[in-house]
PDB file of C-alpha atoms in Angstrom:
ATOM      1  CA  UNK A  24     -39.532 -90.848 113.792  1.00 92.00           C
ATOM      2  CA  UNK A  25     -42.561 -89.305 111.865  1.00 96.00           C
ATOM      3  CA  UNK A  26     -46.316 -90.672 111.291  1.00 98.00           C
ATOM      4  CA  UNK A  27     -45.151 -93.079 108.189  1.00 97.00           C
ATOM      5  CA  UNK A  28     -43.109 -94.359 110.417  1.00 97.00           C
ATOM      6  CA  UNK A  29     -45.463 -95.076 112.680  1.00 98.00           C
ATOM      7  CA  UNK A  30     -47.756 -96.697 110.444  1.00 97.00           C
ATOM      8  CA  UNK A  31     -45.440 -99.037 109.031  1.00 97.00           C
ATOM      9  CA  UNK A  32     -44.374-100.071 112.421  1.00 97.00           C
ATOM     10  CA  UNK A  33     -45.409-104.026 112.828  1.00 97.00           C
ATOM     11  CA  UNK A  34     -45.607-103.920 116.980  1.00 96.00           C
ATOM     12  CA  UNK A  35     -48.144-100.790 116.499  1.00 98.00           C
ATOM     13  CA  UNK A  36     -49.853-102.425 113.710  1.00 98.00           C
ATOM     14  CA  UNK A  37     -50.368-105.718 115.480  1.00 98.00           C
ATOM     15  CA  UNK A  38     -51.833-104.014 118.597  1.00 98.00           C
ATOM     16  CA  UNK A  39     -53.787-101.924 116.835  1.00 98.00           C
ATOM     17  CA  UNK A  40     -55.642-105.028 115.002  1.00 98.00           C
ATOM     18  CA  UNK A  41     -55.848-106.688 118.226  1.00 98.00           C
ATOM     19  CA  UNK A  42     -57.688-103.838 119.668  1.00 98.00           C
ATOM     20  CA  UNK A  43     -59.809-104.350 116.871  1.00 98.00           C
ATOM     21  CA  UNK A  44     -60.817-108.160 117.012  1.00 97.00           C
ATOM     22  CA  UNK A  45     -61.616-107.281 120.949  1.00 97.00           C
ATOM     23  CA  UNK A  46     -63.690-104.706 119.715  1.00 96.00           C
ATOM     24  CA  UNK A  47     -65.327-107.068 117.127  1.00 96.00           C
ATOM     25  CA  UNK A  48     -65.992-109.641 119.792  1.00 96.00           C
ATOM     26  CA  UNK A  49     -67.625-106.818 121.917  1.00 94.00           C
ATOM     27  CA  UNK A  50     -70.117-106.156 119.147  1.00 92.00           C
ATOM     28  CA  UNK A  51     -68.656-102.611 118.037  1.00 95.00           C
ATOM     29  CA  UNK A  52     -68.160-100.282 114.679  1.00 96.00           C
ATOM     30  CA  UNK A  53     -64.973-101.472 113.196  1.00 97.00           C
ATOM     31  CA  UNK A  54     -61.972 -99.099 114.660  1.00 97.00           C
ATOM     32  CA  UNK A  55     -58.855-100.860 112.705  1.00 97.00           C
ATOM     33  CA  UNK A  56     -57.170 -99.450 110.226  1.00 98.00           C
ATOM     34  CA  UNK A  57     -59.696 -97.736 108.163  1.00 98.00           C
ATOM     35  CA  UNK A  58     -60.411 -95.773 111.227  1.00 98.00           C
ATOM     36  CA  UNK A  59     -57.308 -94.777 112.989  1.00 98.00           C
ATOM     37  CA  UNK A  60     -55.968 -93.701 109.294  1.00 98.00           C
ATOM     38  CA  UNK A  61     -58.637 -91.420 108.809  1.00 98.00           C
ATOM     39  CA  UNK A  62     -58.466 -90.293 111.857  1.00 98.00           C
ATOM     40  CA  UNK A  63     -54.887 -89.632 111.931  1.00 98.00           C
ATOM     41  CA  UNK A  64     -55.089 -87.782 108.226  1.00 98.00           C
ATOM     42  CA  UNK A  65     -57.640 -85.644 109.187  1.00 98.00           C
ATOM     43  CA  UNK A  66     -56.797 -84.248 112.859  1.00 98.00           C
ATOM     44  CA  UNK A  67     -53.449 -83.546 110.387  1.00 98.00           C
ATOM     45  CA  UNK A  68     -55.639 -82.012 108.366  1.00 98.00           C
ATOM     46  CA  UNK A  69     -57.407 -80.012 110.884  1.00 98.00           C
ATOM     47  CA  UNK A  70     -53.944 -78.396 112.264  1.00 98.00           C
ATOM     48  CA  UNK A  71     -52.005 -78.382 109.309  1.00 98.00           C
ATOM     49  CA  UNK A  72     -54.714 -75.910 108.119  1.00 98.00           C
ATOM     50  CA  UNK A  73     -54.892 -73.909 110.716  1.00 98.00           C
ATOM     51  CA  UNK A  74     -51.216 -73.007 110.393  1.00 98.00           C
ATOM     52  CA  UNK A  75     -50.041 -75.043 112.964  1.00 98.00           C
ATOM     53  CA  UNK A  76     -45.756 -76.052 113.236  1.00 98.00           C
ATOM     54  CA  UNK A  77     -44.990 -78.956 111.358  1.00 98.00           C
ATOM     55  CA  UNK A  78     -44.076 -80.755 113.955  1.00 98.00           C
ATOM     56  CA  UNK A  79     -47.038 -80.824 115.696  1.00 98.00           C
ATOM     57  CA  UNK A  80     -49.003 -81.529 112.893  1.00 98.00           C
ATOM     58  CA  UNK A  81     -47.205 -85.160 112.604  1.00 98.00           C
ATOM     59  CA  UNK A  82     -47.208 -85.777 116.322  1.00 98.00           C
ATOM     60  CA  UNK A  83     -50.771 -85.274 115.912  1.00 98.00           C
ATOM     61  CA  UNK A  84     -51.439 -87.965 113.146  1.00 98.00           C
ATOM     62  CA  UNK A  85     -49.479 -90.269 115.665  1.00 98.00           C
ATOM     63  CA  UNK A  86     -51.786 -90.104 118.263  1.00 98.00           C
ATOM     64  CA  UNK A  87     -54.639 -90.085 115.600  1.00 98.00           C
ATOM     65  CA  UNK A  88     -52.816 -93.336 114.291  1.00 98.00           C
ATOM     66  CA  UNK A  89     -52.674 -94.942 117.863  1.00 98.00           C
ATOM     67  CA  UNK A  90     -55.576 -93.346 119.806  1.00 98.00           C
ATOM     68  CA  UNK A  91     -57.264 -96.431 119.927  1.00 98.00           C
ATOM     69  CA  UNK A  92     -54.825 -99.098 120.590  1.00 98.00           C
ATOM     70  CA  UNK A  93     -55.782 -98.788 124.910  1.00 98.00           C
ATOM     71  CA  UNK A  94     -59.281-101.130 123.305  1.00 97.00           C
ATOM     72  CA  UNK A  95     -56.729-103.994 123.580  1.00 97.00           C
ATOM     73  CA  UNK A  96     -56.775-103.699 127.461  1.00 97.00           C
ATOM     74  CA  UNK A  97     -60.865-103.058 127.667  1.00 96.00           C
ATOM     75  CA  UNK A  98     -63.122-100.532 126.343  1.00 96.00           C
ATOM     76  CA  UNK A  99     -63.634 -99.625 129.713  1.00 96.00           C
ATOM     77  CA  UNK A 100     -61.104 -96.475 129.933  1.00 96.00           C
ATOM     78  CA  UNK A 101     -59.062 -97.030 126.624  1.00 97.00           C
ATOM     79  CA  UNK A 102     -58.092 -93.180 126.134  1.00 98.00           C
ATOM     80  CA  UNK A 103     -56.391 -93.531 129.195  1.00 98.00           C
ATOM     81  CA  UNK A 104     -55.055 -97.175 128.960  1.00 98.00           C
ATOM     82  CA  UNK A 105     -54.050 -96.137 125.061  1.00 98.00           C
ATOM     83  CA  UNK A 106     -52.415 -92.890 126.900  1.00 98.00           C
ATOM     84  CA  UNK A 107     -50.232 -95.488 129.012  1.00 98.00           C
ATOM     85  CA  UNK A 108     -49.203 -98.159 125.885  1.00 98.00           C
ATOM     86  CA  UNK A 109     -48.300 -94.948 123.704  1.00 98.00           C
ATOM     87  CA  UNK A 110     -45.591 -93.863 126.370  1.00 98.00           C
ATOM     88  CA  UNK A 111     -44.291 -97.057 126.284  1.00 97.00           C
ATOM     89  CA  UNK A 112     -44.223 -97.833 122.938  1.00 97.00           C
ATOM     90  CA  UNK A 113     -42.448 -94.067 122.351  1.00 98.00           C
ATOM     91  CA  UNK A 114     -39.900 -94.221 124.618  1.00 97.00           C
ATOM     92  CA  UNK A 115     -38.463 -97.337 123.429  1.00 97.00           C
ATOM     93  CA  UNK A 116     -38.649 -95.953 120.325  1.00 96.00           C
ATOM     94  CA  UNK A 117     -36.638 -92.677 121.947  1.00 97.00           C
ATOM     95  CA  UNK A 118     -39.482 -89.712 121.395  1.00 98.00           C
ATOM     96  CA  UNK A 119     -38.023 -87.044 123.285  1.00 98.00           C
ATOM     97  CA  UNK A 120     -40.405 -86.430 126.431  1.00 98.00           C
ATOM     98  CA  UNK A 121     -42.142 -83.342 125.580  1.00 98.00           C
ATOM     99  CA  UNK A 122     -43.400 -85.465 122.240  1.00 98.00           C
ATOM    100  CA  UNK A 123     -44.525 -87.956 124.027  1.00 98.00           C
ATOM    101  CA  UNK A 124     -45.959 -86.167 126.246  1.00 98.00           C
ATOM    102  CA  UNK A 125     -48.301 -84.162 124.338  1.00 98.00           C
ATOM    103  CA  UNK A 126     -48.990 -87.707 121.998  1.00 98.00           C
ATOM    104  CA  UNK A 127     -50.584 -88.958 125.634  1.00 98.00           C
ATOM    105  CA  UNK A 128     -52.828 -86.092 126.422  1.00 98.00           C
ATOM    106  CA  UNK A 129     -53.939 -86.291 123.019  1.00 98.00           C
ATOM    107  CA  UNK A 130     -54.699 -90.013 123.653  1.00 98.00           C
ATOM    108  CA  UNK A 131     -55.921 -89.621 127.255  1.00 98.00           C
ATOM    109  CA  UNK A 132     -58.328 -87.215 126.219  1.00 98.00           C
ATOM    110  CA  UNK A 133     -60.206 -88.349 123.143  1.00 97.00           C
ATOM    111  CA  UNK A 134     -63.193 -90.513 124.628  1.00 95.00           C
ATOM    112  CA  UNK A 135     -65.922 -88.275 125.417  1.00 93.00           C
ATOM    113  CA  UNK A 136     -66.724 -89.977 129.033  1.00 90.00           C
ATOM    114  CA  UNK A 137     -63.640 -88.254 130.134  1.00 93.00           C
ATOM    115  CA  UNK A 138     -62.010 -86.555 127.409  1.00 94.00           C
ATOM    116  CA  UNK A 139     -61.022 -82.558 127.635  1.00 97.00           C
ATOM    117  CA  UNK A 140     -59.692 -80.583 124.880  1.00 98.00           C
ATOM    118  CA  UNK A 141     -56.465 -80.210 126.653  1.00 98.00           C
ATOM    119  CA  UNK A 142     -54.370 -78.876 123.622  1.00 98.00           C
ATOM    120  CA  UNK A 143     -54.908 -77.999 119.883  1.00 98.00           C
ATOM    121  CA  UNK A 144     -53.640 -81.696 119.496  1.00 98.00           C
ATOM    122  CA  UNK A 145     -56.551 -83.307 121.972  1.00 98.00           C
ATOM    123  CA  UNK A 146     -58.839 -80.862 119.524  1.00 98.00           C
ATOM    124  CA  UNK A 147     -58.326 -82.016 116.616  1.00 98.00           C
ATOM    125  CA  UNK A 148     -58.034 -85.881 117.217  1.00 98.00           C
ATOM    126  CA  UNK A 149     -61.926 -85.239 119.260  1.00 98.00           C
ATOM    127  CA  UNK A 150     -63.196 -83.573 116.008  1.00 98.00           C
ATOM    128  CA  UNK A 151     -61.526 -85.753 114.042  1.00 98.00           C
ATOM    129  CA  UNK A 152     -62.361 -89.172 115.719  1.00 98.00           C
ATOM    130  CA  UNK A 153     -66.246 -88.404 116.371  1.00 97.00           C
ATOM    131  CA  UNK A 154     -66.391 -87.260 112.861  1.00 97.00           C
ATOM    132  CA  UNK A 155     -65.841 -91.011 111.581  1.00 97.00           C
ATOM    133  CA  UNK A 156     -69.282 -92.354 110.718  1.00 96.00           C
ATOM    134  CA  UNK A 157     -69.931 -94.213 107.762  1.00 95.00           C
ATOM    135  CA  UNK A 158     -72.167 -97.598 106.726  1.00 95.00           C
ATOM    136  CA  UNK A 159     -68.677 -98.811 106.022  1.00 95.00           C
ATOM    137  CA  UNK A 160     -67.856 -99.336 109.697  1.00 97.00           C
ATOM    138  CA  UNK A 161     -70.592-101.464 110.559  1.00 96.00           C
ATOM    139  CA  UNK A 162     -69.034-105.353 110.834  1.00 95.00           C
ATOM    140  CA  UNK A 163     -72.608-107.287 109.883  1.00 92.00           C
ATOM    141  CA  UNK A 164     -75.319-106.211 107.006  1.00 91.00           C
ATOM    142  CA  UNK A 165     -76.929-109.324 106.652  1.00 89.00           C
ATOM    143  CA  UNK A 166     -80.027-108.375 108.023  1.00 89.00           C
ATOM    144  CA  UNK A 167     -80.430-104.767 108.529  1.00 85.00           C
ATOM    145  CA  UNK A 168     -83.607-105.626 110.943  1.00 85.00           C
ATOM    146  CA  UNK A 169     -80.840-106.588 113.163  1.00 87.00           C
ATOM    147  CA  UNK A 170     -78.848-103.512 113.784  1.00 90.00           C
ATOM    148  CA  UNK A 171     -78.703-101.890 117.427  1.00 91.00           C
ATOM    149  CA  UNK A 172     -79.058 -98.376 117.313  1.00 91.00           C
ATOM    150  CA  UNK A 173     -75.255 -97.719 117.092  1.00 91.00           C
ATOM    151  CA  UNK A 174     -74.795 -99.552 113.600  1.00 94.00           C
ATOM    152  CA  UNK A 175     -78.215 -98.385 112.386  1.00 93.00           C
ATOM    153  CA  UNK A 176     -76.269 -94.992 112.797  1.00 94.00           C
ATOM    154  CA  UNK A 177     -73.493 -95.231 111.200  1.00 95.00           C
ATOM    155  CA  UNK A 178     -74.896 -97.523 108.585  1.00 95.00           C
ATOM    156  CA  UNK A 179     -77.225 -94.504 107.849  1.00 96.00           C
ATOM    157  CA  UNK A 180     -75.014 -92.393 107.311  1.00 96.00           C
ATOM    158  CA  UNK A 181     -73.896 -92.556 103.351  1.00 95.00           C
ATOM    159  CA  UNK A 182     -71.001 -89.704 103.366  1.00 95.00           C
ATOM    160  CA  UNK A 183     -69.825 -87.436 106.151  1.00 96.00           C
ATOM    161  CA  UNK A 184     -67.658 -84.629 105.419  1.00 98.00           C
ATOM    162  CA  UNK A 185     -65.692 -82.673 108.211  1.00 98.00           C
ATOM    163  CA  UNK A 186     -64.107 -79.148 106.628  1.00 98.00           C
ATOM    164  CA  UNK A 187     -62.800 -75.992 107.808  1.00 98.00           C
ATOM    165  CA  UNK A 188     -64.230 -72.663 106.328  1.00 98.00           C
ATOM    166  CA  UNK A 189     -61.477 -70.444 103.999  1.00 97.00           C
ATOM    167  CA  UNK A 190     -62.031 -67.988 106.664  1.00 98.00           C
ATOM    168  CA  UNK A 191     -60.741 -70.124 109.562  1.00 98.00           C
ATOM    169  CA  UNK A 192     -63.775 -69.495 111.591  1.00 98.00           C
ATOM    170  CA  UNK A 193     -65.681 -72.303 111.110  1.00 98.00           C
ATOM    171  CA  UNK A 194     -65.662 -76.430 111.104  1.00 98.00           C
ATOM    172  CA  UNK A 195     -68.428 -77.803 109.899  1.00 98.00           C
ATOM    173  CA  UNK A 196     -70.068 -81.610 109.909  1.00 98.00           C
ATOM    174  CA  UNK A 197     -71.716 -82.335 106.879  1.00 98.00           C
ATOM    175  CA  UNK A 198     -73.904 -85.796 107.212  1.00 97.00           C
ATOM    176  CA  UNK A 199     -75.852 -87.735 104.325  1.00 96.00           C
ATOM    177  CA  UNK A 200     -78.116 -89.895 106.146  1.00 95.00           C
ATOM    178  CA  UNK A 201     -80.955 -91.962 104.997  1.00 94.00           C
ATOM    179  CA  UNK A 202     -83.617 -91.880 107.084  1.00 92.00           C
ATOM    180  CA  UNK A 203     -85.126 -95.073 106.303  1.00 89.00           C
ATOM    181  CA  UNK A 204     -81.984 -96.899 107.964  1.00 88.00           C
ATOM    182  CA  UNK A 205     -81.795 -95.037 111.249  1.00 87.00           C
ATOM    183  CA  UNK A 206     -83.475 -91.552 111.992  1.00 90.00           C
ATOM    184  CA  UNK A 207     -81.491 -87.938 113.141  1.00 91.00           C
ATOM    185  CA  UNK A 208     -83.287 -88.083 116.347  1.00 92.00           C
ATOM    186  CA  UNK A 209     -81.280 -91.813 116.671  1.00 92.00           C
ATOM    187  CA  UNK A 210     -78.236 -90.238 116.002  1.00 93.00           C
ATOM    188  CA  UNK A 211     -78.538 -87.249 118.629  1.00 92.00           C
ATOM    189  CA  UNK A 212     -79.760 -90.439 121.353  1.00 92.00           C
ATOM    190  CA  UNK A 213     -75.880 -91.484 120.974  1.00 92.00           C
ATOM    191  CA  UNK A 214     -74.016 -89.096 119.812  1.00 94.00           C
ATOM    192  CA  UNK A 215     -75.166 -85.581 121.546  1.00 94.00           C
ATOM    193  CA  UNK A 216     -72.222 -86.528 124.052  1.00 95.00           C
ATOM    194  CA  UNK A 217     -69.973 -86.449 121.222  1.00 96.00           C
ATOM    195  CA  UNK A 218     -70.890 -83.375 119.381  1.00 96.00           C
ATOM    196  CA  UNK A 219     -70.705 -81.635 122.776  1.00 97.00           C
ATOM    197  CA  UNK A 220     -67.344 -82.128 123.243  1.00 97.00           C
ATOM    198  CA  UNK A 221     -67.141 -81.607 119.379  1.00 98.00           C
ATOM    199  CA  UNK A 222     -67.849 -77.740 119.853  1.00 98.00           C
ATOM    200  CA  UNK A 223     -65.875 -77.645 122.728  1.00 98.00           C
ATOM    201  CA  UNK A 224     -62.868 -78.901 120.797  1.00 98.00           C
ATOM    202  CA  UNK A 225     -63.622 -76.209 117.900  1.00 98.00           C
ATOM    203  CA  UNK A 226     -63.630 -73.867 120.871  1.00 98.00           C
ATOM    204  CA  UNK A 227     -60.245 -74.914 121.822  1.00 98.00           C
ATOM    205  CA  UNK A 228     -59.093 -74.371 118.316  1.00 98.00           C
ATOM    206  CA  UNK A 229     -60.927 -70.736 117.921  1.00 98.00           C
ATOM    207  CA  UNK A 230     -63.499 -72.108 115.266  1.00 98.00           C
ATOM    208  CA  UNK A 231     -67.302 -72.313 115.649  1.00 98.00           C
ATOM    209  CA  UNK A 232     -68.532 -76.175 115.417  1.00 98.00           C
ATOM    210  CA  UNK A 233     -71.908 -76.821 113.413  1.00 98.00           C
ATOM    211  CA  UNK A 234     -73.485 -79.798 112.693  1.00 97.00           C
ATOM    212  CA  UNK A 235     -75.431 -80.457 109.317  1.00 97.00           C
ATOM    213  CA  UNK A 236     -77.249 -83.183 108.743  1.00 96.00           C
ATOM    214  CA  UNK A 237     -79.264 -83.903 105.314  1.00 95.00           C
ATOM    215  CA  UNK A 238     -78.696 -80.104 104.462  1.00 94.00           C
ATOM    216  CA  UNK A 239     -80.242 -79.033 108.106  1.00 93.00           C
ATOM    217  CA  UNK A 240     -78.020 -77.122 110.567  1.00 93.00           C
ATOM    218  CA  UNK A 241     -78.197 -78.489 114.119  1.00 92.00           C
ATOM    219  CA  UNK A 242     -75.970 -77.265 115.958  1.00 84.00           C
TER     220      UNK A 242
END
């Protein structure tokens, strides 16, 4: 089986929006399909440009694709309780251990409360899933005035843009945010965790992580 397989796979799709409406209920960013397809593309992305097999450049957009589905069980712990649905889910499907193996590290290892870049593929879904803010994600714009501090984020942010350098040395962040909706120092108060674990991820993969943010390097 490959990632389009995957995707068009009605069990994984269902959970997936399921994790989703317990999310929504919760009060969080929206993490359906929107996000676990970009996420999947672009940890792809990530590998597939760093020359990377094949191979493990689709088992990567799989976990990408289902990194999220553990949200179902509780927030609380989803890498790992995603890490434990994904092994069942593959094995029925027959994924040869070592696949699904890796596919659950990747998973396991994604949140930044307990997440280590284990493996190039538990790199590139990190960078890949912290790089995912956008105004789009944010459920209710009603009233702006409203917003906690974790949709004022992401609704401040108008276009985010995660690339690797032509030399292979760098991957850099590139944020548009308007700082009349939320300010930069809001988005380090939530997300410093994440960019942490960011560079360590880059590490993992041999790059250098840097963070831009309205033309302004960071990190």
């Amino acid at each position: 089986m490959n990632y389009e397989d995957i995707r068009q796979n009605e069990t994984i799709r269902t959970y997936i929006r399921m994790a989703d409406e317990t999310l929504a209920a919760l009060g969080y960013t929206e993490h359906s399909f929107p996000h676990v397809t970009y996420v999947a593309e672009k940890a792809g992305y990530i590998l597939e440009t760093l020359g990377y097999p094949e191979r493990m450049v689709e088992l990567t957009k799989i976990a990408g694709y289902m990194h999220d589905i553990g949200n179902l069980v509780n927030r609380v712990d989803h890498s790992q309780s995603g890490a434990v649905m994904a092994f069942r889910i593959l094995d029925n499907f027959g994924f040869p251990a070592e696949e699904t193996a890796r596919i659950m590290a990747a998973i396991g290892n994604h949140d930044e409360g307990t997440g280590v870049p284990v493996s190039p593929m538990a790199a590139a879904l990190i960078l890949a899933d912290k790089s995912d803010v956008r105004r789009s994600r944010v459920r209710d714009t009603k009233d702006l005035s409203k917003l906690d501090i974790h949709d004022r984020v992401n609704y401040s942010v108008k276009k985010a843009e995660l690339k690797i350098n032509e030399a292979h040395t760098i991957i850099k962040l590139k944020l548009s945010v308007d700082t009349h909706c939320g300010s930069v120092m809001d988005y380090f108060e939530i997300f410093l965790q994440r960019m942490i674990l960011c560079r360590k991820a880059a590490e993992t993969l041999g790059l250098e992580f840097k963070l831009l943010i309205n033309e302004q390097q960071l990190m």
